[in-house]
């Protein structure tokens, strides 16, 4: 038997989330190369909060165990690459959406979806980074690929005190960039400066409708927010700059003109962590293991037990949560 958060759809299409004891025989089948994992830690991401609350149609199959990421130890493996005792991480691949996810003590997944846990990290640290930190690293790598390197100018991070934002600020600052963090949280400035932000600006400077072209400021942007914020970020990006878009905390819309692209050669790059190719994931996790240390984890993350995860979903969607929430599934 193992404990899991189970999501079910009510007749009125709302979502019911309960903590249950399940038999291992309930674990979903995997076509080939199935790996059973004893989960040590999972996290509460924005997408998990959407799934648990039912605010957006994240869940595609019912019942569902949410949790788009986890770290754990291989218990049994029908996949050539993995053997019992291997320490692994999983991010995305539809886990927690179409396939049972990490907010449980056990998971059965395809071995193709797993990445080896870097030596330097334990399961808690890996999940303190989680999909948020891994996505922030993908954004940093996307900026680098377009030639936005330290010294090219200021980098704007939006949604800065959230999970992706916190890691974006810290990773960019540690890589040598000058980071400007936009936050809506009262008292967020001290936290963001501790993470490495050189300057902190109010979220409101970006969140209202703005002009198609604005004063050029950013060499690069990591945007976790979408909507008017992303539009204003593009409109104030310098000639030839790059905007990495990964989130929609303000909204999925993008009220933008083509002006920044055709007049300033700005590039808008989409960053997806869910289906990212394996080689890029491995590269991102290796860099994260080299960059993230215990003090950073201590600043960004806090730990809760599995039973508490459901109650944390709504505050997270309301933008009231700072940093990352790691879920100790065995507590
Ligand atoms: P969090 O909830 O931890 O962070 C989101 C942050 O956005 C909040 O903390 C807040 O930061 C800001 N925010 C919240 N509401 C608003 C609003 N209405 N207007 C402007 N800013 C707002 O979520 P995550 O960091 O986990 O995820 C951030 C986004 O990135 C989500 O949309 C998520 O779905 C997406 N994401 C995408 C991935 C991908 O593969 N592309 C992977 C992971 C996440 P502050 O108070 O500092 O302003």
Coordinates of C-alpha atoms and ligand atoms in Angstrom, one line a residue:
X1 CA 0.0 0.0 0.0
X2 CA 1.1 3.6 -0.6
X3 CA -0.3 7.1 0.1
X4 CA -1.2 9.4 -2.8
X5 CA -3.2 12.5 -3.5
X6 CA -6.0 11.4 -5.8
X7 CA -7.9 13.8 -8.1
X8 CA -11.4 12.9 -9.3
X9 CA -13.8 14.8 -11.4
X10 CA -17.2 15.6 -9.7
X11 CA -20.4 15.4 -11.8
X12 CA -20.4 19.2 -12.0
X13 CA -16.8 19.0 -13.5
X14 CA -15.2 20.4 -10.4
X15 CA -12.2 18.6 -9.0
X16 CA -12.1 16.6 -5.7
X17 CA -8.6 16.1 -4.2
X18 CA -8.1 13.6 -1.4
X19 CA -5.3 11.8 0.3
X20 CA -5.7 8.0 -0.1
X21 CA -4.1 4.7 0.6
X22 CA -3.8 2.8 -2.6
X23 CA -2.7 -0.7 -3.5
X24 CA 0.4 -1.0 -5.7
X25 CA -1.7 -2.9 -8.3
X26 CA -3.5 0.4 -8.9
X27 CA -0.3 2.0 -10.5
X28 CA -0.9 2.7 -14.2
X29 CA 0.7 0.5 -16.8
X30 CA 3.5 1.8 -19.0
X31 CA 3.8 0.4 -22.5
X32 CA 7.5 -0.6 -22.4
X33 CA 10.5 0.0 -20.2
X34 CA 8.4 0.5 -17.0
X35 CA 10.3 1.7 -13.9
X36 CA 8.8 1.6 -10.4
X37 CA 10.2 4.4 -8.2
X38 CA 10.0 4.9 -4.5
X39 CA 9.3 8.6 -4.4
X40 CA 11.3 10.6 -1.8
X41 CA 10.2 14.1 -2.7
X42 CA 7.9 15.9 -5.0
X43 CA 6.9 19.6 -5.2
X44 CA 4.0 21.9 -5.7
X45 CA 4.3 23.7 -9.0
X46 CA 1.9 26.2 -10.5
X47 CA 0.6 23.5 -12.8
X48 CA 0.0 21.1 -9.9
X49 CA -2.0 23.8 -8.1
X50 CA -4.1 24.3 -11.3
X51 CA -4.7 20.5 -11.4
X52 CA -5.5 20.2 -7.7
X53 CA -7.8 23.2 -7.7
X54 CA -9.4 22.4 -11.1
X55 CA -8.9 26.0 -12.1
X56 CA -7.6 24.9 -15.5
X57 CA -7.9 21.7 -17.5
X58 CA -4.5 20.3 -16.7
X59 CA -5.7 16.8 -15.9
X60 CA -6.5 14.8 -19.0
X61 CA -7.4 11.5 -17.4
X62 CA -9.3 10.6 -14.3
X63 CA -8.6 9.6 -11.6
X64 CA -5.2 11.3 -11.6
X65 CA -2.3 11.5 -9.1
X66 CA -1.0 15.1 -9.6
X67 CA 2.7 16.1 -9.3
X68 CA 4.6 17.0 -12.5
X69 CA 8.0 16.2 -10.9
X70 CA 9.6 13.9 -8.3
X71 CA 12.9 12.6 -7.1
X72 CA 13.3 9.0 -5.8
X73 CA 15.0 5.7 -5.9
X74 CA 14.3 2.9 -8.5
X75 CA 12.6 0.0 -6.9
X76 CA 12.1 -2.3 -10.0
X77 CA 13.0 -1.8 -13.6
X78 CA 12.1 -3.3 -17.0
X79 CA 14.3 -0.6 -18.7
X80 CA 17.8 -1.3 -19.8
X81 CA 19.2 2.0 -18.4
X82 CA 17.9 1.7 -14.8
X83 CA 18.4 -0.8 -12.0
X84 CA 17.1 -0.9 -8.4
X85 CA 18.8 1.6 -6.2
X86 CA 19.4 4.2 -8.9
X87 CA 18.5 7.7 -7.8
X88 CA 16.4 9.5 -10.4
X89 CA 14.5 12.7 -11.2
X90 CA 11.5 13.2 -13.4
X91 CA 10.1 16.5 -14.8
X92 CA 7.1 16.7 -17.1
X93 CA 6.4 14.2 -20.0
X94 CA 2.7 14.6 -19.1
X95 CA 3.2 13.1 -15.6
X96 CA 0.5 14.6 -13.3
X97 CA -1.6 15.4 -16.4
X98 CA -2.1 12.2 -18.5
X99 CA -0.1 9.8 -16.3
X100 CA 0.0 9.4 -12.5
X101 CA 2.5 11.8 -11.0
X102 CA 4.8 12.5 -8.0
X103 CA 2.5 13.5 -5.2
X104 CA 2.5 9.9 -4.0
X105 CA 4.9 7.5 -2.3
X106 CA 5.2 5.4 -5.4
X107 CA 5.3 6.0 -9.2
X108 CA 5.4 3.8 -12.2
X109 CA 6.8 5.6 -15.3
X110 CA 8.7 5.0 -18.5
X111 CA 12.4 4.7 -18.0
X112 CA 12.8 7.1 -21.0
X113 CA 11.4 9.9 -18.9
X114 CA 14.0 9.6 -16.1
X115 CA 17.2 11.6 -15.6
X116 CA 19.9 10.5 -13.2
X117 CA 20.1 12.5 -10.0
X118 CA 23.4 14.3 -10.1
X119 CA 25.8 13.2 -7.4
X120 CA 26.0 16.6 -5.8
X121 CA 22.2 16.7 -5.0
X122 CA 20.0 14.8 -2.6
X123 CA 16.3 14.2 -3.4
X124 CA 15.2 17.2 -1.2
X125 CA 17.7 19.5 -2.9
X126 CA 16.7 18.2 -6.4
X127 CA 13.0 19.0 -5.7
X128 CA 13.8 22.3 -4.1
X129 CA 15.0 23.1 -7.6
X130 CA 12.3 21.0 -9.2
X131 CA 10.6 21.9 -12.5
X132 CA 10.9 25.6 -11.6
X133 CA 14.7 25.6 -11.3
X134 CA 15.1 23.3 -14.3
X135 CA 12.8 25.6 -16.4
X136 CA 14.8 28.7 -15.2
X137 CA 18.0 27.0 -16.4
X138 CA 16.4 26.2 -19.8
X139 CA 15.6 29.9 -20.1
X140 CA 19.1 30.9 -19.2
X141 CA 20.4 28.4 -21.8
X142 CA 18.0 29.9 -24.4
X143 CA 19.3 33.4 -23.7
X144 CA 22.9 32.2 -24.0
X145 CA 22.1 30.5 -27.3
X146 CA 21.1 33.9 -28.7
X147 CA 24.3 35.5 -27.6
X148 CA 22.9 37.2 -24.4
X149 CA 25.9 36.6 -22.2
X150 CA 27.0 38.5 -19.0
X151 CA 28.0 42.0 -19.9
X152 CA 25.5 42.4 -22.8
X153 CA 23.1 44.3 -20.5
X154 CA 20.4 44.0 -17.9
X155 CA 18.1 41.0 -17.7
X156 CA 14.5 41.4 -16.5
X157 CA 12.9 38.5 -14.6
X158 CA 9.2 38.7 -14.1
X159 CA 7.2 36.8 -11.5
X160 CA 10.5 37.0 -9.7
X161 CA 9.6 35.7 -6.3
X162 CA 7.8 32.6 -7.6
X163 CA 9.5 29.3 -8.2
X164 CA 10.7 29.9 -11.8
X165 CA 11.5 33.5 -11.0
X166 CA 13.5 32.8 -7.9
X167 CA 15.7 30.4 -9.7
X168 CA 16.0 32.6 -12.7
X169 CA 17.2 35.5 -10.5
X170 CA 19.7 33.3 -8.7
X171 CA 21.0 31.4 -11.7
X172 CA 21.4 34.5 -13.8
X173 CA 23.1 36.4 -11.0
X174 CA 25.5 33.6 -10.3
X175 CA 26.3 33.4 -14.0
X176 CA 27.4 37.1 -13.8
X177 CA 24.4 38.9 -15.3
X178 CA 22.9 42.1 -13.9
X179 CA 19.4 41.0 -12.9
X180 CA 16.4 43.3 -12.5
X181 CA 13.6 41.5 -10.7
X182 CA 9.9 42.5 -11.0
X183 CA 7.7 41.4 -8.1
X184 CA 4.2 42.1 -6.8
X185 CA 5.0 41.0 -3.3
X186 CA 5.3 43.5 -0.5
X187 CA 8.6 42.8 1.2
X188 CA 9.8 40.8 -1.8
X189 CA 12.8 43.1 -2.4
X190 CA 15.0 41.8 0.4
X191 CA 14.4 38.2 -0.6
X192 CA 15.2 39.0 -4.3
X193 CA 18.4 40.9 -3.4
X194 CA 19.5 38.0 -1.3
X195 CA 19.1 35.8 -4.4
X196 CA 21.3 38.2 -6.4
X197 CA 18.9 40.8 -7.9
X198 CA 20.8 44.1 -8.5
X199 CA 17.5 46.0 -8.6
X200 CA 13.9 45.2 -7.7
X201 CA 10.9 46.9 -9.5
X202 CA 7.2 46.8 -8.8
X203 CA 5.2 44.3 -10.9
X204 CA 2.7 47.2 -11.7
X205 CA 5.3 48.9 -13.9
X206 CA 4.8 46.0 -16.4
X207 CA 1.3 44.6 -15.8
X208 CA -1.0 47.2 -17.4
X209 CA -1.5 47.8 -21.1
X210 CA 1.5 49.7 -22.6
X211 CA 2.8 51.3 -25.8
X212 CA 4.0 49.0 -28.6
X213 CA 7.5 50.3 -28.4
X214 CA 9.0 51.6 -25.1
X215 CA 12.4 52.9 -23.9
X216 CA 14.9 50.2 -24.7
X217 CA 16.3 48.6 -21.5
X218 CA 16.6 44.8 -21.4
X219 CA 19.3 42.7 -23.2
X220 CA 17.3 39.7 -22.1
X221 CA 14.1 38.7 -20.3
X222 CA 12.9 35.6 -18.5
X223 CA 9.1 35.9 -18.3
X224 CA 7.0 33.6 -16.1
X225 CA 3.9 35.8 -16.3
X226 CA 2.6 36.3 -19.9
X227 CA -0.1 38.7 -20.9
X228 CA 0.6 42.5 -20.7
X229 CA 3.7 41.8 -18.7
X230 CA 5.3 39.9 -21.5
X231 CA 4.0 42.4 -24.1
X232 CA 5.7 45.3 -22.1
X233 CA 8.8 43.3 -21.7
X234 CA 9.1 42.8 -25.4
X235 CA 8.3 46.4 -26.1
X236 CA 11.2 47.5 -23.8
X237 CA 13.8 45.0 -24.9
X238 CA 16.9 46.5 -26.6
X239 CA 17.7 46.1 -30.2
X240 CA 18.6 42.5 -30.9
X241 CA 17.7 41.3 -27.4
X242 CA 15.9 38.1 -26.5
X243 CA 12.9 37.4 -24.4
X244 CA 12.4 33.8 -23.1
X245 CA 8.7 33.2 -22.3
X246 CA 7.8 30.2 -20.1
X247 CA 4.8 31.1 -18.0
X248 CA 1.3 32.6 -17.8
X249 CA 0.8 33.6 -14.1
X250 CA -0.9 36.9 -15.3
X251 CA -2.6 35.3 -18.3
X252 CA -2.3 33.2 -21.4
X253 CA -3.1 36.2 -23.7
X254 CA -0.4 38.2 -25.4
X255 CA -1.6 41.7 -26.4
X256 CA 1.4 42.6 -28.5
X257 CA 2.3 44.2 -31.8
X258 CA 5.0 43.1 -34.2
X259 CA 6.9 46.4 -33.7
X260 CA 9.6 45.0 -31.3
X261 CA 10.4 42.2 -33.8
X262 CA 10.4 44.1 -37.1
X263 CA 11.9 47.4 -35.8
X264 CA 14.3 46.1 -33.1
X265 CA 15.1 42.5 -34.1
X266 CA 13.9 41.3 -30.8
X267 CA 13.5 37.5 -30.5
X268 CA 10.7 35.9 -28.5
X269 CA 11.7 32.4 -27.6
X270 CA 9.3 29.9 -26.1
X271 CA 10.7 27.6 -23.4
X272 CA 9.0 24.3 -22.6
X273 CA 10.2 21.9 -19.9
X274 CA 7.6 19.2 -20.4
X275 CA 8.7 17.7 -23.7
X276 CA 12.2 19.1 -23.8
X277 CA 14.7 16.6 -25.3
X278 CA 16.6 14.4 -22.9
X279 CA 20.1 15.7 -23.8
X280 CA 19.0 19.3 -22.9
X281 CA 17.5 18.1 -19.6
X282 CA 20.7 16.3 -18.6
X283 CA 22.7 19.4 -19.5
X284 CA 20.4 21.6 -17.5
X285 CA 20.5 19.3 -14.4
X286 CA 24.3 19.0 -14.6
X287 CA 24.6 22.8 -14.6
X288 CA 22.0 23.1 -11.8
X289 CA 24.0 20.7 -9.7
X290 CA 27.1 22.8 -10.2
X291 CA 25.4 26.1 -9.4
X292 CA 22.8 25.5 -6.7
X293 CA 24.2 25.2 -3.2
X294 CA 22.6 24.5 0.3
X295 CA 22.3 28.2 1.2
X296 CA 20.3 28.9 -2.0
X297 CA 18.0 25.9 -1.3
X298 CA 17.6 27.1 2.2
X299 CA 16.5 30.6 1.0
X300 CA 14.2 29.4 -1.7
X301 CA 12.5 26.3 -0.5
X302 CA 10.4 25.0 2.4
X303 CA 9.2 21.5 3.2
X304 CA 5.6 20.3 3.8
X305 CA 4.1 16.8 4.2
X306 CA 1.9 15.1 1.6
X307 CA -1.4 15.8 3.5
X308 CA -0.7 19.6 3.4
X309 CA -0.2 19.8 -0.4
X310 CA -3.9 20.3 -1.2
X311 CA -4.3 23.3 1.1
X312 CA -1.3 25.1 -0.4
X313 CA -2.7 25.0 -4.0
X314 CA -5.0 28.1 -3.8
X315 CA -2.5 30.4 -2.1
X316 CA 0.1 29.4 -4.8
X317 CA -2.3 30.3 -7.6
X318 CA -3.1 33.6 -5.9
X319 CA 0.6 34.5 -6.1
X320 CA 0.9 34.5 -2.3
X321 CA 3.7 31.8 -2.2
X322 CA 7.3 32.8 -2.2
X323 CA 9.9 30.4 -3.7
X324 CA 9.3 26.7 -3.8
X325 CA 7.3 24.2 -1.8
X326 CA 8.9 20.7 -1.5
X327 CA 6.6 17.9 -0.6
X328 CA 8.0 15.2 1.6
X329 CA 5.7 12.4 0.4
X330 CA 6.7 10.1 3.3
X331 CA 5.8 12.7 6.0
Ligands
LIG1 P1 4.7 30.5 -8.9 O1 3.2 30.6 -8.5 O2 5.7 30.0 -7.9 O3 5.2 31.9 -9.4 C1 4.4 32.7 -10.2 C2 4.7 34.2 -9.8 O4 4.2 35.0 -10.8 C3 4.1 34.6 -8.5 O5 4.9 34.2 -7.4 C4 4.1 36.1 -8.7 O6 5.4 36.6 -8.4 C5 3.8 36.3 -10.1 N1 2.3 36.5 -10.4 C6 1.3 35.7 -9.9 N2 0.1 36.2 -10.3 C7 0.4 37.3 -11.1 C8 -0.4 38.2 -11.8 N3 -1.7 38.1 -11.8 N4 0.3 39.1 -12.5 C9 1.6 39.2 -12.5 N5 2.4 38.4 -11.8 C10 1.8 37.4 -11.1 O7 4.7 29.6 -10.2 P2 5.9 28.9 -10.9 O8 7.1 29.7 -10.7 O9 6.0 27.5 -10.6 O10 5.5 29.0 -12.5 C11 5.4 30.3 -13.1 C12 4.8 30.2 -14.4 O11 5.6 29.4 -15.3 C13 3.4 29.5 -14.4 O12 2.6 30.1 -15.3 C14 3.8 28.1 -14.8 O13 2.7 27.4 -15.4 C15 4.9 28.3 -15.8 N6 5.8 27.2 -15.9 C16 6.1 26.8 -17.2 C17 7.0 25.8 -17.5 C18 7.3 25.5 -18.9 O14 7.7 24.4 -19.1 N7 7.1 26.4 -19.8 C19 7.6 25.1 -16.4 C20 7.3 25.6 -15.0 C21 6.4 26.6 -14.9 P3 5.7 38.1 -7.8 O15 4.8 38.1 -6.6 O16 7.1 38.1 -7.5 O17 5.3 39.1 -8.9

